[in-house]
PDB file of C-alpha atoms and ligand atoms in Angstrom:
ATOM      1  CA  MET N   1       0.207  -0.618   0.147  1.00 55.00           C
ATOM      2  CA  ALA N   2       0.858   3.217  -0.452  1.00 71.00           C
ATOM      3  CA  SER N   3      -0.674   7.022   0.743  1.00 86.00           C
ATOM      4  CA  LEU N   4      -1.211   9.192  -2.628  1.00 93.00           C
ATOM      5  CA  PHE N   5      -0.568  12.986  -3.317  1.00 95.00           C
ATOM      6  CA  VAL N   6      -3.364  14.900  -3.116  1.00 97.00           C
ATOM      7  CA  LEU N   7      -4.133  17.918  -5.217  1.00 98.00           C
ATOM      8  CA  VAL N   8      -4.444  21.015  -4.163  1.00 96.00           C
ATOM      9  CA  TYR N   9      -6.573  24.345  -5.670  1.00 96.00           C
ATOM     10  CA  PRO N  10      -6.440  25.641  -7.770  1.00 95.00           C
ATOM     11  CA  ASP N  11      -4.592  22.346  -9.639  1.00 98.00           C
ATOM     12  CA  ASP N  12      -6.368  21.918 -12.957  1.00 98.00           C
ATOM     13  CA  ARG N  13      -6.572  18.264 -12.398  1.00 98.00           C
ATOM     14  CA  LEU N  14      -9.120  18.450 -10.282  1.00 98.00           C
ATOM     15  CA  ARG N  15     -11.467  19.623 -12.542  1.00 98.00           C
ATOM     16  CA  ILE N  16     -10.903  17.120 -14.469  1.00 98.00           C
ATOM     17  CA  LYS N  17     -14.596  14.620 -14.384  1.00 98.00           C
ATOM     18  CA  ALA N  18     -14.269  11.098 -13.866  1.00 98.00           C
ATOM     19  CA  GLU N  19     -14.860   8.184 -16.316  1.00 98.00           C
ATOM     20  CA  PRO N  20     -17.511   5.293 -14.940  1.00 98.00           C
ATOM     21  CA  VAL N  21     -15.245   2.613 -13.965  1.00 98.00           C
ATOM     22  CA  LEU N  22     -15.595  -0.554 -16.323  1.00 97.00           C
ATOM     23  CA  GLN N  23     -13.110  -3.179 -14.887  1.00 96.00           C
ATOM     24  CA  PHE N  24     -12.526  -4.870 -11.482  1.00 97.00           C
ATOM     25  CA  ASN N  25      -9.141  -5.946 -11.903  1.00 97.00           C
ATOM     26  CA  ALA N  26      -6.255  -5.781  -9.515  1.00 97.00           C
ATOM     27  CA  GLN N  27      -4.560  -2.071 -10.557  1.00 97.00           C
ATOM     28  CA  LEU N  28      -8.667  -1.559  -9.283  1.00 98.00           C
ATOM     29  CA  LYS N  29      -7.755  -3.142  -6.401  1.00 97.00           C
ATOM     30  CA  GLN N  30      -4.665  -1.517  -5.031  1.00 97.00           C
ATOM     31  CA  GLU N  31      -6.263   2.206  -6.257  1.00 97.00           C
ATOM     32  CA  ILE N  32      -8.828   1.862  -3.584  1.00 98.00           C
ATOM     33  CA  LYS N  33      -7.005   0.195  -1.132  1.00 97.00           C
ATOM     34  CA  ASP N  34      -3.609   3.070  -1.779  1.00 97.00           C
ATOM     35  CA  LEU N  35      -7.611   5.649  -1.472  1.00 98.00           C
ATOM     36  CA  PHE N  36      -8.384   4.233   2.116  1.00 97.00           C
ATOM     37  CA  GLU N  37      -4.959   4.661   3.384  1.00 97.00           C
ATOM     38  CA  THR N  38      -4.739   7.717   1.770  1.00 97.00           C
ATOM     39  CA  MET N  39      -7.909   8.680   3.875  1.00 97.00           C
ATOM     40  CA  TYR N  40      -6.502   7.868   6.848  1.00 96.00           C
ATOM     41  CA  GLU N  41      -3.043   8.905   7.385  1.00 95.00           C
ATOM     42  CA  ASP N  42      -4.705  12.617   5.286  1.00 94.00           C
ATOM     43  CA  HIS N  43      -7.586  12.726   8.433  1.00 93.00           C
ATOM     44  CA  GLY N  44      -9.927  13.470   6.126  1.00 95.00           C
ATOM     45  CA  VAL N  45     -13.729  11.361   5.987  1.00 97.00           C
ATOM     46  CA  GLY N  46     -13.330  11.039   2.459  1.00 98.00           C
ATOM     47  CA  LEU N  47     -11.201  10.945  -0.813  1.00 98.00           C
ATOM     48  CA  ALA N  48     -12.262  11.319  -4.510  1.00 98.00           C
ATOM     49  CA  ALA N  49     -10.204   9.425  -6.804  1.00 98.00           C
ATOM     50  CA  THR N  50     -10.077  12.706  -8.984  1.00 98.00           C
ATOM     51  CA  GLN N  51      -7.726  14.168  -5.695  1.00 98.00           C
ATOM     52  CA  VAL N  52      -5.117  11.783  -6.308  1.00 98.00           C
ATOM     53  CA  ASN N  53      -5.019  12.252  -9.926  1.00 98.00           C
ATOM     54  CA  ILE N  54      -7.035   8.911 -10.863  1.00 98.00           C
ATOM     55  CA  HIS N  55     -10.217   9.775 -12.965  1.00 98.00           C
ATOM     56  CA  LYS N  56     -12.394   6.469 -12.281  1.00 98.00           C
ATOM     57  CA  ARG N  57     -15.804   7.292 -10.371  1.00 98.00           C
ATOM     58  CA  MET N  58     -15.167   6.269  -7.284  1.00 98.00           C
ATOM     59  CA  PHE N  59     -14.123   7.706  -4.217  1.00 98.00           C
ATOM     60  CA  VAL N  60     -13.808   6.056  -0.311  1.00 98.00           C
ATOM     61  CA  MET N  61     -15.594   7.430   3.503  1.00 98.00           C
ATOM     62  CA  ASP N  62     -15.719   7.230   6.311  1.00 98.00           C
ATOM     63  CA  CYS N  63     -17.520   9.356   8.699  1.00 96.00           C
ATOM     64  CA  SER N  64     -17.193   7.088  12.214  1.00 95.00           C
ATOM     65  CA  GLU N  65     -16.111   8.427  14.723  1.00 92.00           C
ATOM     66  CA  ASN N  66     -13.126   5.283  15.858  1.00 93.00           C
ATOM     67  CA  LYS N  67     -12.640   4.833  11.601  1.00 92.00           C
ATOM     68  CA  SER N  68     -14.202   1.679  11.440  1.00 93.00           C
ATOM     69  CA  THR N  69     -16.850   2.296   8.820  1.00 95.00           C
ATOM     70  CA  PRO N  70     -14.719   1.800   5.675  1.00 97.00           C
ATOM     71  CA  LEU N  71     -17.308   2.364   2.888  1.00 98.00           C
ATOM     72  CA  CYS N  72     -16.155   2.506  -0.915  1.00 98.00           C
ATOM     73  CA  PHE N  73     -18.497   4.001  -3.606  1.00 98.00           C
ATOM     74  CA  ILE N  74     -18.117   2.720  -7.618  1.00 98.00           C
ATOM     75  CA  ASN N  75     -19.868   4.668  -9.642  1.00 98.00           C
ATOM     76  CA  PRO N  76     -22.807   6.136  -7.574  1.00 98.00           C
ATOM     77  CA  GLU N  77     -25.608   7.907  -8.823  1.00 98.00           C
ATOM     78  CA  ILE N  78     -27.704   9.833  -5.837  1.00 98.00           C
ATOM     79  CA  ILE N  79     -31.396   8.608  -6.847  1.00 98.00           C
ATOM     80  CA  TYR N  80     -33.471   9.975  -4.452  1.00 98.00           C
ATOM     81  CA  SER N  81     -32.980  13.247  -2.653  1.00 98.00           C
ATOM     82  CA  GLU N  82     -34.979  14.923   0.503  1.00 98.00           C
ATOM     83  CA  GLY N  83     -34.376  18.485   2.128  1.00 98.00           C
ATOM     84  CA  GLU N  84     -31.977  20.874   2.876  1.00 98.00           C
ATOM     85  CA  ALA N  85     -29.413  20.860   5.227  1.00 97.00           C
ATOM     86  CA  LEU N  86     -26.337  23.832   5.777  1.00 96.00           C
ATOM     87  CA  SER N  87     -23.201  21.534   6.877  1.00 95.00           C
ATOM     88  CA  GLU N  88     -19.184  23.169   8.184  1.00 97.00           C
ATOM     89  CA  GLU N  89     -17.803  20.840   5.351  1.00 97.00           C
ATOM     90  CA  GLY N  90     -14.227  20.619   4.445  1.00 97.00           C
ATOM     91  CA  CYS N  91     -11.923  18.998   2.003  1.00 98.00           C
ATOM     92  CA  LEU N  92      -8.289  17.478   1.773  1.00 97.00           C
ATOM     93  CA  SER N  93      -7.381  19.383  -1.499  1.00 97.00           C
ATOM     94  CA  PHE N  94      -8.285  22.380   0.125  1.00 97.00           C
ATOM     95  CA  PRO N  95      -6.443  22.767   3.227  1.00 94.00           C
ATOM     96  CA  GLY N  96      -6.898  24.729   6.596  1.00 93.00           C
ATOM     97  CA  VAL N  97     -10.423  26.304   5.265  1.00 96.00           C
ATOM     98  CA  TYR N  98     -14.316  25.776   5.976  1.00 97.00           C
ATOM     99  CA  ALA N  99     -17.149  27.170   4.294  1.00 97.00           C
ATOM    100  CA  ASN N 100     -20.569  26.176   5.614  1.00 97.00           C
ATOM    101  CA  VAL N 101     -22.256  24.460   2.481  1.00 97.00           C
ATOM    102  CA  SER N 102     -26.012  24.003   1.594  1.00 96.00           C
ATOM    103  CA  ARG N 103     -27.280  20.525   0.070  1.00 97.00           C
ATOM    104  CA  THR N 104     -29.587  18.108  -0.255  1.00 97.00           C
ATOM    105  CA  ALA N 105     -30.510  16.123   3.556  1.00 98.00           C
ATOM    106  CA  LYS N 106     -31.301  13.184   2.777  1.00 98.00           C
ATOM    107  CA  ILE N 107     -30.213  10.741  -0.448  1.00 98.00           C
ATOM    108  CA  ARG N 108     -29.991   7.700  -1.051  1.00 98.00           C
ATOM    109  CA  VAL N 109     -27.634   6.588  -3.296  1.00 98.00           C
ATOM    110  CA  LYS N 110     -26.636   3.566  -5.916  1.00 98.00           C
ATOM    111  CA  TYR N 111     -23.180   1.964  -6.725  1.00 98.00           C
ATOM    112  CA  LEU N 112     -20.805  -0.446  -7.112  1.00 98.00           C
ATOM    113  CA  ASN N 113     -18.556  -2.027  -4.362  1.00 97.00           C
ATOM    114  CA  GLU N 114     -15.259  -2.945  -4.385  1.00 95.00           C
ATOM    115  CA  LEU N 115     -16.377  -5.802  -5.343  1.00 95.00           C
ATOM    116  CA  GLY N 116     -18.332  -4.922  -8.200  1.00 96.00           C
ATOM    117  CA  GLU N 117     -21.652  -6.064  -5.786  1.00 97.00           C
ATOM    118  CA  ALA N 118     -24.487  -3.150  -6.583  1.00 98.00           C
ATOM    119  CA  GLN N 119     -25.850  -1.739  -4.069  1.00 98.00           C
ATOM    120  CA  GLU N 120     -28.326   0.967  -2.648  1.00 98.00           C
ATOM    121  CA  ARG N 121     -28.173   3.079   0.937  1.00 98.00           C
ATOM    122  CA  ALA N 122     -29.820   5.662   2.423  1.00 98.00           C
ATOM    123  CA  PHE N 123     -27.320   8.996   3.886  1.00 98.00           C
ATOM    124  CA  GLU N 124     -28.637  11.996   6.105  1.00 97.00           C
ATOM    125  CA  ASN N 125     -26.873  14.279   8.528  1.00 96.00           C
ATOM    126  CA  LEU N 126     -22.915  14.039   7.654  1.00 96.00           C
ATOM    127  CA  GLU N 127     -22.053  11.135   5.502  1.00 97.00           C
ATOM    128  CA  SER N 128     -25.142  12.529   3.326  1.00 98.00           C
ATOM    129  CA  MET N 129     -23.073  15.967   2.829  1.00 98.00           C
ATOM    130  CA  CYS N 130     -20.397  13.464   2.684  1.00 98.00           C
ATOM    131  CA  VAL N 131     -21.156  11.432  -0.605  1.00 98.00           C
ATOM    132  CA  GLN N 132     -22.128  14.870  -2.195  1.00 98.00           C
ATOM    133  CA  HIS N 133     -18.963  16.378  -1.908  1.00 98.00           C
ATOM    134  CA  GLU N 134     -17.637  13.683  -3.332  1.00 98.00           C
ATOM    135  CA  ILE N 135     -19.818  12.544  -6.272  1.00 98.00           C
ATOM    136  CA  ASP N 136     -18.794  16.753  -7.190  1.00 98.00           C
ATOM    137  CA  HIS N 137     -15.025  16.618  -7.082  1.00 98.00           C
ATOM    138  CA  LEU N 138     -15.970  13.032  -9.784  1.00 98.00           C
ATOM    139  CA  ASN N 139     -17.514  15.982 -11.733  1.00 98.00           C
ATOM    140  CA  GLY N 140     -14.842  18.025 -11.115  1.00 98.00           C
ATOM    141  CA  ILE N 141     -17.511  20.535  -8.861  1.00 98.00           C
ATOM    142  CA  THR N 142     -15.394  21.064  -5.808  1.00 98.00           C
ATOM    143  CA  PHE N 143     -17.324  22.522  -2.691  1.00 98.00           C
ATOM    144  CA  ILE N 144     -16.318  26.037  -3.049  1.00 97.00           C
ATOM    145  CA  ASP N 145     -18.122  26.334  -6.099  1.00 98.00           C
ATOM    146  CA  HIS N 146     -21.482  26.140  -3.630  1.00 97.00           C
ATOM    147  CA  LEU N 147     -20.062  29.525  -2.657  1.00 97.00           C
ATOM    148  CA  SER N 148     -20.631  32.758  -3.235  1.00 97.00           C
ATOM    149  CA  ASN N 149     -18.406  34.746  -4.829  1.00 97.00           C
ATOM    150  CA  LEU N 150     -17.854  37.013  -1.746  1.00 97.00           C
ATOM    151  CA  LYS N 151     -17.503  33.780   0.725  1.00 97.00           C
ATOM    152  CA  ARG N 152     -15.945  31.982  -2.656  1.00 97.00           C
ATOM    153  CA  VAL N 153     -13.434  35.094  -2.402  1.00 97.00           C
ATOM    154  CA  ARG N 154     -12.907  35.902   0.852  1.00 97.00           C
ATOM    155  CA  LEU N 155     -12.381  31.588   1.877  1.00 97.00           C
ATOM    156  CA  LEU N 156     -10.012  31.961  -1.127  1.00 96.00           C
ATOM    157  CA  LYS N 157      -7.615  34.113  -0.036  1.00 96.00           C
ATOM    158  CA  LYS N 158      -7.497  32.289   3.916  1.00 96.00           C
ATOM    159  CA  LEU N 159      -6.211  29.744   1.858  1.00 95.00           C
ATOM    160  CA  GLN N 160      -3.530  31.564   0.270  1.00 94.00           C
ATOM    161  CA  LYS N 161      -2.068  33.133   3.199  1.00 93.00           C
ATOM    162  CA  GLN N 162      -2.088  29.423   4.469  1.00 88.00           C
ATOM    163  CA  GLN N 163      -1.101  28.226   2.035  1.00 87.00           C
ATOM    164  CA  ARG N 164       2.417  30.699   2.202  1.00 89.00           C
ATOM    165  CA  GLN N 165       2.583  30.433   5.482  1.00 86.00           C
ATOM    166  CA  ALA N 166       3.410  26.552   5.070  1.00 79.00           C
ATOM    167  CA  LEU N 167       6.111  26.867   3.219  1.00 73.00           C
TER     168      LEU N 167
HETATM  169 NI1   NI X   1     -13.410  17.248  -0.992  1.00 69.64          NI
END
């Protein structure tokens, strides 16, 4: 297993739209393992393949407190949405900055697991927000795209400041 390099904004590769996964082979298995390892190492609750420059429609997620609920979503599709919820989001591609984002409260998702088996599950709260955030990544969308211009500019200034301090 290997921890992968996470692309950081404004890397253009974060804008690439991912392609559906068609082959469940050893390479895919390794990529999923690496995604999990990278997510846990970087203390994220979700990580999309796009963020590690793999442009396949898949992401991993674990929103549990003790990191005991690893979930892998391949070719995910939201098939039902209900309500609205505002919650604070962060992203490993935007280290150190957070913003309130309005999303659908409850969703139902159809996807394949790492074995290629069809799954369908309902999510709410943090998990629902996370699934929507990660599916956005697969479409080249990041959480700052949901903010007003003013809030986005403010957040990007803060991000630049953090990046300068990190040098
Ligand atoms: Ni993210």
